[in-house]
């Protein structure tokens, strides 16, 4: 039953990757934390379960974000001027965030994850330019401060929490004048530096940790969970591909905020 649950939520992560730019973290982290923290499955302590959930999430994101980026590149929805050099600075910040997370208690990491979601939801609802977006003929370019220090901050926070960064890049790009379809498509390649750097770092720090997780792990990454979540995600992405560009922009924005709310509540109950 647990395997089926992981595959189903993997499918949901595939859908959210394609339609909302969520590389898997917002779906995978709460579910995997609950599964690993359950005595019926493994009974990992809450701090360790959270580290494993975040590490496995970043690993799933590599596959999800790569496949979605490939599809977006083929369809022509990627805008190179908004990808580089922002992606490079996000990669630098990712290394900082992944190393910092290795020194933080898992319970603190969980609270930080929840606080991050709450602030993002409030920002999307209270500040103009996200839900009440007005289409512009020419999107505004990113400033040097946003690309440089802003990109480093995005990478650090995203990797620290294992969420891919889409919750920051989508609102950012939308306020630059991009549609939800464009902004969510761009979120996936911008999440790749987070996923790659985060996964490598969690594998190393997990291997050096005194916690003995046993077979089926590379560092903090749970290989069985990774395989099940990735398999489900592949089916979910194929299912969601037919809806790309067909959802009204305002409804797309409301659905994005609503999903963040659902994840926040589920994490609070975990």
mmCIF file of C-alpha atoms in Angstrom:
data_model
loop_
_atom_site.group_PDB
_atom_site.id
_atom_site.type_symbol
_atom_site.label_atom_id
_atom_site.label_comp_id
_atom_site.label_asym_id
_atom_site.label_seq_id
_atom_site.Cartn_x
_atom_site.Cartn_y
_atom_site.Cartn_z
ATOM 1 C CA UNK A 1 0.000 0.000 0.000
ATOM 2 C CA UNK A 2 2.870 2.362 0.803
ATOM 3 C CA UNK A 3 4.460 1.712 -2.596
ATOM 4 C CA UNK A 4 1.174 2.500 -4.349
ATOM 5 C CA UNK A 5 0.827 5.699 -2.318
ATOM 6 C CA UNK A 6 4.266 6.881 -3.355
ATOM 7 C CA UNK A 7 3.594 6.089 -7.019
ATOM 8 C CA UNK A 8 0.283 7.986 -6.934
ATOM 9 C CA UNK A 9 1.824 11.044 -5.338
ATOM 10 C CA UNK A 10 4.685 10.750 -7.802
ATOM 11 C CA UNK A 11 2.056 11.064 -10.519
ATOM 12 C CA UNK A 12 0.702 14.176 -8.806
ATOM 13 C CA UNK A 13 4.211 15.650 -8.684
ATOM 14 C CA UNK A 14 4.481 15.063 -12.440
ATOM 15 C CA UNK A 15 1.248 16.966 -13.025
ATOM 16 C CA UNK A 16 2.366 19.891 -10.859
ATOM 17 C CA UNK A 17 5.764 19.952 -12.573
ATOM 18 C CA UNK A 18 4.215 20.460 -15.998
ATOM 19 C CA UNK A 19 1.352 22.787 -15.044
ATOM 20 C CA UNK A 20 2.848 24.776 -12.154
ATOM 21 C CA UNK A 21 6.627 24.364 -12.318
ATOM 22 C CA UNK A 22 6.747 22.493 -8.995
ATOM 23 C CA UNK A 23 9.652 20.083 -9.499
ATOM 24 C CA UNK A 24 8.263 17.708 -6.895
ATOM 25 C CA UNK A 25 9.257 19.217 -3.552
ATOM 26 C CA UNK A 26 5.869 20.589 -2.555
ATOM 27 C CA UNK A 27 4.243 17.214 -3.142
ATOM 28 C CA UNK A 28 7.086 14.826 -2.305
ATOM 29 C CA UNK A 29 8.416 16.356 0.928
ATOM 30 C CA UNK A 30 5.186 16.248 3.022
ATOM 31 C CA UNK A 31 4.179 12.782 1.767
ATOM 32 C CA UNK A 32 7.593 11.186 2.127
ATOM 33 C CA UNK A 33 8.077 12.759 5.549
ATOM 34 C CA UNK A 34 4.814 11.215 6.736
ATOM 35 C CA UNK A 35 5.670 7.800 5.283
ATOM 36 C CA UNK A 36 9.192 7.642 6.708
ATOM 37 C CA UNK A 37 8.114 8.969 10.104
ATOM 38 C CA UNK A 38 5.452 6.237 10.358
ATOM 39 C CA UNK A 39 6.357 3.348 12.639
ATOM 40 C CA UNK A 40 4.569 0.958 10.275
ATOM 41 C CA UNK A 41 7.109 1.730 7.540
ATOM 42 C CA UNK A 42 10.460 2.628 8.987
ATOM 43 C CA UNK A 43 9.934 4.661 12.080
ATOM 44 C CA UNK A 44 12.668 7.189 11.311
ATOM 45 C CA UNK A 45 12.805 10.011 13.808
ATOM 46 C CA UNK A 46 11.225 13.258 12.637
ATOM 47 C CA UNK A 47 14.575 15.087 12.105
ATOM 48 C CA UNK A 48 16.068 12.233 10.050
ATOM 49 C CA UNK A 49 12.817 11.641 8.141
ATOM 50 C CA UNK A 50 12.770 15.307 7.147
ATOM 51 C CA UNK A 51 16.357 15.215 5.884
ATOM 52 C CA UNK A 52 15.609 12.076 3.842
ATOM 53 C CA UNK A 53 12.395 13.598 2.459
ATOM 54 C CA UNK A 54 14.174 16.770 1.335
ATOM 55 C CA UNK A 55 17.141 14.867 -0.142
ATOM 56 C CA UNK A 56 14.935 12.417 -2.046
ATOM 57 C CA UNK A 57 12.818 15.328 -3.236
ATOM 58 C CA UNK A 58 15.804 17.045 -4.856
ATOM 59 C CA UNK A 59 16.718 13.773 -6.584
ATOM 60 C CA UNK A 60 13.188 13.381 -7.993
ATOM 61 C CA UNK A 61 13.380 16.990 -9.169
ATOM 62 C CA UNK A 62 16.333 16.194 -11.442
ATOM 63 C CA UNK A 63 14.179 13.840 -13.508
ATOM 64 C CA UNK A 64 10.962 15.868 -13.370
ATOM 65 C CA UNK A 65 12.580 19.198 -14.209
ATOM 66 C CA UNK A 66 14.732 17.698 -16.984
ATOM 67 C CA UNK A 67 11.807 16.034 -18.753
ATOM 68 C CA UNK A 68 9.614 19.125 -18.455
ATOM 69 C CA UNK A 69 12.423 21.399 -19.655
ATOM 70 C CA UNK A 70 12.903 19.204 -22.714
ATOM 71 C CA UNK A 71 9.194 19.402 -23.518
ATOM 72 C CA UNK A 72 9.141 23.208 -23.046
ATOM 73 C CA UNK A 73 12.210 23.647 -25.267
ATOM 74 C CA UNK A 74 10.510 21.672 -28.038
ATOM 75 C CA UNK A 75 7.333 23.742 -27.742
ATOM 76 C CA UNK A 76 9.241 27.046 -27.742
ATOM 77 C CA UNK A 77 7.993 28.331 -24.368
ATOM 78 C CA UNK A 78 11.471 28.880 -22.884
ATOM 79 C CA UNK A 79 12.762 32.473 -22.937
ATOM 80 C CA UNK A 80 16.564 32.484 -22.891
ATOM 81 C CA UNK A 81 16.917 36.083 -21.687
ATOM 82 C CA UNK A 82 15.194 35.159 -18.416
ATOM 83 C CA UNK A 83 17.122 31.900 -17.976
ATOM 84 C CA UNK A 84 20.732 33.043 -18.047
ATOM 85 C CA UNK A 85 22.624 34.194 -16.035
ATOM 86 C CA UNK A 86 19.907 33.732 -13.376
ATOM 87 C CA UNK A 87 20.310 29.926 -13.514
ATOM 88 C CA UNK A 88 24.049 30.245 -12.845
ATOM 89 C CA UNK A 89 23.564 32.370 -9.737
ATOM 90 C CA UNK A 90 20.845 29.990 -8.514
ATOM 91 C CA UNK A 91 23.404 27.180 -8.823
ATOM 92 C CA UNK A 92 25.852 29.104 -6.597
ATOM 93 C CA UNK A 93 23.153 29.703 -3.996
ATOM 94 C CA UNK A 94 22.143 26.042 -4.145
ATOM 95 C CA UNK A 95 25.532 24.923 -2.888
ATOM 96 C CA UNK A 96 25.300 27.339 0.048
ATOM 97 C CA UNK A 97 21.795 26.176 0.962
ATOM 98 C CA UNK A 98 22.574 22.458 0.738
ATOM 99 C CA UNK A 99 25.634 22.738 2.967
ATOM 100 C CA UNK A 100 23.728 24.862 5.507
ATOM 101 C CA UNK A 101 20.850 22.345 5.663
ATOM 102 C CA UNK A 102 23.247 19.624 6.775
ATOM 103 C CA UNK A 103 23.873 21.513 10.004
ATOM 104 C CA UNK A 104 20.233 22.253 10.830
ATOM 105 C CA UNK A 105 17.891 20.039 12.858
ATOM 106 C CA UNK A 106 15.194 18.369 10.728
ATOM 107 C CA UNK A 107 12.395 19.765 12.915
ATOM 108 C CA UNK A 108 13.663 23.284 12.265
ATOM 109 C CA UNK A 109 13.802 22.461 8.561
ATOM 110 C CA UNK A 110 10.132 21.432 8.644
ATOM 111 C CA UNK A 111 9.069 24.659 10.385
ATOM 112 C CA UNK A 112 11.108 26.678 7.910
ATOM 113 C CA UNK A 113 9.366 24.872 5.058
ATOM 114 C CA UNK A 114 5.937 25.777 6.476
ATOM 115 C CA UNK A 115 6.883 29.407 7.155
ATOM 116 C CA UNK A 116 8.232 29.716 3.622
ATOM 117 C CA UNK A 117 4.921 28.507 2.183
ATOM 118 C CA UNK A 118 2.823 30.841 4.356
ATOM 119 C CA UNK A 119 4.866 33.906 3.382
ATOM 120 C CA UNK A 120 4.673 33.008 -0.311
ATOM 121 C CA UNK A 121 0.893 32.553 -0.237
ATOM 122 C CA UNK A 122 0.431 35.910 1.506
ATOM 123 C CA UNK A 123 2.741 37.621 -0.988
ATOM 124 C CA UNK A 124 0.857 36.212 -3.994
ATOM 125 C CA UNK A 125 -2.509 37.292 -2.595
ATOM 126 C CA UNK A 126 -1.625 40.695 -1.166
ATOM 127 C CA UNK A 127 0.764 42.096 -3.745
ATOM 128 C CA UNK A 128 -0.499 43.184 -7.133
ATOM 129 C CA UNK A 129 0.822 41.437 -10.210
ATOM 130 C CA UNK A 130 0.267 37.753 -9.515
ATOM 131 C CA UNK A 131 -3.430 36.867 -9.429
ATOM 132 C CA UNK A 132 -4.472 40.247 -10.861
ATOM 133 C CA UNK A 133 -1.941 40.067 -13.666
ATOM 134 C CA UNK A 134 -2.360 42.291 -16.703
ATOM 135 C CA UNK A 135 -0.807 41.007 -19.906
ATOM 136 C CA UNK A 136 1.958 43.206 -21.318
ATOM 137 C CA UNK A 137 3.209 43.371 -24.877
ATOM 138 C CA UNK A 138 6.868 43.333 -23.796
ATOM 139 C CA UNK A 139 7.903 41.575 -20.553
ATOM 140 C CA UNK A 140 10.301 43.547 -18.347
ATOM 141 C CA UNK A 141 13.898 42.239 -18.143
ATOM 142 C CA UNK A 142 15.347 41.159 -14.813
ATOM 143 C CA UNK A 143 17.555 43.697 -13.056
ATOM 144 C CA UNK A 144 21.208 42.981 -12.258
ATOM 145 C CA UNK A 145 20.375 42.759 -8.533
ATOM 146 C CA UNK A 146 17.612 40.236 -9.198
ATOM 147 C CA UNK A 147 19.814 38.050 -11.395
ATOM 148 C CA UNK A 148 22.884 38.139 -9.115
ATOM 149 C CA UNK A 149 22.194 38.438 -5.365
ATOM 150 C CA UNK A 150 18.541 37.540 -5.960
ATOM 151 C CA UNK A 151 19.460 34.360 -7.804
ATOM 152 C CA UNK A 152 21.887 33.316 -5.069
ATOM 153 C CA UNK A 153 19.178 33.846 -2.432
ATOM 154 C CA UNK A 154 16.651 31.827 -4.453
ATOM 155 C CA UNK A 155 19.098 28.945 -4.840
ATOM 156 C CA UNK A 156 20.082 28.960 -1.169
ATOM 157 C CA UNK A 157 16.510 28.972 0.174
ATOM 158 C CA UNK A 158 15.231 26.453 -2.371
ATOM 159 C CA UNK A 159 17.972 23.898 -1.756
ATOM 160 C CA UNK A 160 17.841 24.409 2.012
ATOM 161 C CA UNK A 161 14.152 23.467 1.916
ATOM 162 C CA UNK A 162 14.275 21.003 -1.003
ATOM 163 C CA UNK A 163 11.558 22.751 -2.989
ATOM 164 C CA UNK A 164 13.174 23.635 -6.309
ATOM 165 C CA UNK A 165 12.682 27.394 -6.205
ATOM 166 C CA UNK A 166 9.539 27.560 -8.352
ATOM 167 C CA UNK A 167 7.647 29.228 -5.539
ATOM 168 C CA UNK A 168 10.003 32.200 -5.923
ATOM 169 C CA UNK A 169 10.767 32.140 -9.641
ATOM 170 C CA UNK A 170 7.140 31.859 -10.818
ATOM 171 C CA UNK A 171 5.913 34.975 -8.925
ATOM 172 C CA UNK A 172 9.106 36.810 -9.909
ATOM 173 C CA UNK A 173 8.745 36.089 -13.620
ATOM 174 C CA UNK A 174 5.020 36.735 -13.568
ATOM 175 C CA UNK A 175 5.558 40.218 -12.176
ATOM 176 C CA UNK A 176 7.981 40.805 -15.034
ATOM 177 C CA UNK A 177 5.045 40.420 -17.406
ATOM 178 C CA UNK A 178 5.209 36.721 -18.314
ATOM 179 C CA UNK A 179 2.042 34.633 -18.533
ATOM 180 C CA UNK A 180 1.499 31.719 -16.149
ATOM 181 C CA UNK A 181 2.279 29.290 -18.978
ATOM 182 C CA UNK A 182 5.613 31.014 -19.635
ATOM 183 C CA UNK A 183 6.520 31.480 -15.966
ATOM 184 C CA UNK A 184 5.793 27.876 -14.991
ATOM 185 C CA UNK A 185 7.703 26.563 -18.018
ATOM 186 C CA UNK A 186 10.729 28.651 -17.017
ATOM 187 C CA UNK A 187 10.561 27.404 -13.414
ATOM 188 C CA UNK A 188 11.713 23.908 -14.396
ATOM 189 C CA UNK A 189 15.091 24.736 -15.993
ATOM 190 C CA UNK A 190 15.683 27.233 -13.171
ATOM 191 C CA UNK A 191 15.072 24.380 -10.699
ATOM 192 C CA UNK A 192 17.688 22.113 -12.281
ATOM 193 C CA UNK A 193 20.704 23.773 -10.574
ATOM 194 C CA UNK A 194 18.917 23.371 -7.238
ATOM 195 C CA UNK A 195 18.165 19.714 -7.915
ATOM 196 C CA UNK A 196 21.661 18.787 -9.119
ATOM 197 C CA UNK A 197 23.652 20.621 -6.467
ATOM 198 C CA UNK A 198 21.229 19.689 -3.701
ATOM 199 C CA UNK A 199 21.207 15.978 -4.523
ATOM 200 C CA UNK A 200 24.997 15.719 -4.732
ATOM 201 C CA UNK A 201 25.438 17.556 -1.445
ATOM 202 C CA UNK A 202 22.814 15.521 0.427
ATOM 203 C CA UNK A 203 24.388 12.302 -0.802
ATOM 204 C CA UNK A 204 27.775 13.344 0.543
ATOM 205 C CA UNK A 205 26.585 14.840 3.845
ATOM 206 C CA UNK A 206 24.313 11.847 4.457
ATOM 207 C CA UNK A 207 27.162 9.429 3.878
ATOM 208 C CA UNK A 208 29.336 11.340 6.349
ATOM 209 C CA UNK A 209 26.584 11.524 8.986
ATOM 210 C CA UNK A 210 26.634 9.111 11.919
ATOM 211 C CA UNK A 211 23.014 8.099 11.247
ATOM 212 C CA UNK A 212 22.877 4.538 9.892
ATOM 213 C CA UNK A 213 20.074 4.328 7.344
ATOM 214 C CA UNK A 214 21.078 0.921 5.964
ATOM 215 C CA UNK A 215 20.714 -0.514 2.460
ATOM 216 C CA UNK A 216 18.648 1.294 -0.138
ATOM 217 C CA UNK A 217 20.141 4.708 0.584
ATOM 218 C CA UNK A 218 22.812 6.850 -1.013
ATOM 219 C CA UNK A 219 23.501 9.410 1.667
ATOM 220 C CA UNK A 220 20.080 10.727 2.622
ATOM 221 C CA UNK A 221 18.457 9.702 -0.676
ATOM 222 C CA UNK A 222 15.994 6.801 -0.396
ATOM 223 C CA UNK A 223 16.411 4.881 -3.656
ATOM 224 C CA UNK A 224 13.155 2.881 -3.481
ATOM 225 C CA UNK A 225 11.097 6.010 -2.862
ATOM 226 C CA UNK A 226 12.981 7.787 -5.642
ATOM 227 C CA UNK A 227 12.201 5.017 -8.144
ATOM 228 C CA UNK A 228 8.489 4.867 -7.262
ATOM 229 C CA UNK A 229 8.035 8.631 -7.257
ATOM 230 C CA UNK A 230 9.868 9.011 -10.566
ATOM 231 C CA UNK A 231 7.839 6.273 -12.249
ATOM 232 C CA UNK A 232 4.592 7.870 -11.116
ATOM 233 C CA UNK A 233 5.811 11.314 -12.180
ATOM 234 C CA UNK A 234 6.475 10.118 -15.728
ATOM 235 C CA UNK A 235 2.848 9.067 -16.128
ATOM 236 C CA UNK A 236 1.622 12.278 -14.477
ATOM 237 C CA UNK A 237 3.636 14.453 -16.826
ATOM 238 C CA UNK A 238 2.267 12.692 -19.888
ATOM 239 C CA UNK A 239 -1.257 13.195 -18.581
ATOM 240 C CA UNK A 240 -0.763 16.897 -17.817
ATOM 241 C CA UNK A 241 0.968 17.788 -21.104
ATOM 242 C CA UNK A 242 -2.357 18.062 -22.946
ATOM 243 C CA UNK A 243 -3.472 20.918 -20.644
ATOM 244 C CA UNK A 244 -0.460 23.179 -21.167
ATOM 245 C CA UNK A 245 -1.567 26.565 -22.512
ATOM 246 C CA UNK A 246 -5.280 25.678 -22.271
ATOM 247 C CA UNK A 247 -5.944 26.890 -18.721
ATOM 248 C CA UNK A 248 -7.145 30.533 -18.452
ATOM 249 C CA UNK A 249 -4.360 32.686 -17.019
ATOM 250 C CA UNK A 250 -6.255 33.960 -13.948
ATOM 251 C CA UNK A 251 -7.542 30.471 -13.085
ATOM 252 C CA UNK A 252 -4.013 29.136 -13.505
ATOM 253 C CA UNK A 253 -2.736 31.709 -10.993
ATOM 254 C CA UNK A 254 -5.476 30.925 -8.441
ATOM 255 C CA UNK A 255 -4.826 27.203 -8.781
ATOM 256 C CA UNK A 256 -1.121 27.809 -8.138
ATOM 257 C CA UNK A 257 -1.855 29.657 -4.881
ATOM 258 C CA UNK A 258 -4.473 27.072 -3.885
ATOM 259 C CA UNK A 259 -1.973 24.219 -4.265
ATOM 260 C CA UNK A 260 0.473 26.020 -2.013
ATOM 261 C CA UNK A 261 -2.279 26.265 0.602
ATOM 262 C CA UNK A 262 -3.048 22.544 0.377
ATOM 263 C CA UNK A 263 0.608 21.636 0.879
ATOM 264 C CA UNK A 264 0.898 24.011 3.859
ATOM 265 C CA UNK A 265 -2.089 22.395 5.570
ATOM 266 C CA UNK A 266 -0.881 18.866 4.848
ATOM 267 C CA UNK A 267 2.555 19.665 6.260
ATOM 268 C CA UNK A 268 0.958 21.051 9.406
ATOM 269 C CA UNK A 269 -0.963 17.793 9.933
ATOM 270 C CA UNK A 270 2.017 15.531 9.181
#
